[in-house]
Each structure stands twice: as structure tokens, then as C-alpha cells.
Amino acid sequence: MSEILTQLAEVLEQRKGAAPDSSYVAKLYDKGLDAILKKIGEEATETVMAAKDGNKEQIIYETADLWFHTLVLLAQQGLSPDDVLNELARRFGVSGIEEKANRNK
């Protein structure tokens, strides 16, 4: 499952040094953090709206957009999908209530 995440992460890293007019991602990087965060907000809202409508195909489409833009953010911040997957693995088997309580200590 994470193979596509790895492939995407590699492409996103390559786009960091590209000219802004060469790709959508390069243009996002050039616009900076605020532009990336705005896209994540837009995609999150569109995902919520698709879920409210109950349109499964649209939920998948919008979630893919949300994940993609989140991957752009991770790369822009010098992080990788593996960082998030490792955190999810760390939490696996831990109750959500317990995990949240541990964050507040």
C-alpha cells in the first residue's frame, strides 16, 4: 500500500528544484506554505461535502486530492509519508482515549 506513497514522495522531492512554470507542484512550492495550506483546506472541505452528499466516487476523488496536497505539505516541510506511517504504527493497538491523554502530559 505504501509503494505509491513512496513513488509520490520521490516525485514531490524532484519537483522542489523545478521551475514554477514546469509543474503544478513546483508552482505550489514556489507560492509557499500558505498556498499549500489553502489547498489542503479546500480539499478537506470538498471531502466533507462529498461525504455529506454520500457520493462514494466523489469521496474517493476528493480524499485523493486531500492526501496528495498533504503529501506536498510533508515534502515542503522536509517530512515523508514514512514519518506519518511510523506514527500511525506507533499508535496502533493503543486506545484513542489513551493516546490523546498521553499527548496532554
XYZ file of C-alpha atoms in Angstrom:
105
model
C 0.000 0.000 0.000
C 2.767 2.479 0.782
C 4.581 1.890 -2.531
C 2.522 4.583 -4.269
C 3.196 6.935 -1.351
C 6.921 6.333 -1.764
C 6.716 6.965 -5.510
C 4.726 10.150 -4.995
C 7.159 11.347 -2.321
C 10.060 10.870 -4.746
C 8.314 12.893 -7.457
C 7.399 15.623 -4.971
C 11.047 15.858 -3.893
C 12.130 16.172 -7.535
C 9.655 18.999 -8.070
C 11.226 21.058 -5.270
C 14.015 22.245 -7.542
C 11.899 22.639 -10.656
C 10.904 25.905 -12.272
C 7.460 27.079 -11.137
C 6.111 27.005 -14.676
C 7.174 23.369 -15.171
C 4.547 21.687 -12.965
C 1.602 22.276 -10.676
C 3.587 21.079 -7.641
C 6.595 23.270 -8.471
C 4.210 26.223 -8.690
C 2.730 25.335 -5.277
C 6.199 25.128 -3.743
C 7.046 28.495 -5.255
C 3.910 30.081 -3.794
C 4.910 28.833 -0.363
C 3.374 27.345 2.737
C 0.233 29.481 2.807
C -0.758 28.365 -0.709
C -0.205 24.712 0.199
C -2.242 25.078 3.393
C -5.030 26.808 1.486
C -5.209 23.868 -0.946
C -5.371 21.405 1.955
C -8.224 23.414 3.470
C -10.081 23.492 0.149
C -9.634 19.762 -0.383
C -10.695 18.961 3.186
C -13.877 20.977 2.678
C -14.580 19.257 -0.633
C -14.051 15.870 1.030
C -16.537 16.758 3.772
C -19.075 17.938 1.187
C -18.692 14.733 -0.834
C -19.236 12.671 2.307
C -22.328 14.697 3.217
C -23.682 14.008 -0.277
C -22.955 10.294 0.151
C -21.281 10.080 -3.254
C -18.675 7.339 -2.799
C -16.830 8.034 -6.052
C -16.580 11.718 -5.176
C -15.422 10.867 -1.634
C -12.585 8.793 -3.097
C -11.684 11.514 -5.618
C -11.647 14.306 -3.033
C -9.791 12.200 -0.468
C -7.121 11.509 -3.088
C -6.803 15.271 -3.639
C -6.598 15.856 0.114
C -3.950 13.172 0.594
C -1.977 14.470 -2.382
C -1.860 18.024 -1.091
C -0.972 16.745 2.372
C 1.957 14.886 0.795
C 3.020 18.163 -0.823
C 2.973 19.760 2.637
C 5.020 16.937 4.142
C 7.644 17.260 1.408
C 7.726 21.047 1.731
C 8.367 20.614 5.463
C 11.145 18.050 4.913
C 8.984 15.127 6.043
C 7.933 11.934 4.298
C 4.933 9.617 4.221
C 7.049 7.179 6.253
C 7.123 9.684 9.107
C 3.326 9.608 9.253
C 3.133 5.841 8.743
C 5.599 5.338 11.606
C 3.438 7.495 13.846
C 0.345 5.508 12.884
C 2.243 2.280 13.596
C 3.261 3.659 16.987
C -0.391 4.363 17.791
C -1.671 1.025 16.515
C -3.201 -1.009 19.308
C -3.363 1.996 21.632
C -6.803 3.229 22.566
C -7.631 6.625 21.109
C -8.564 7.847 24.566
C -5.221 6.700 25.980
C -3.251 8.170 23.055
C -4.948 11.551 23.444
C -4.362 11.542 27.215
C -0.655 10.855 26.643
C -0.418 13.895 24.336
C -1.651 16.178 27.108
C 1.045 15.170 29.587
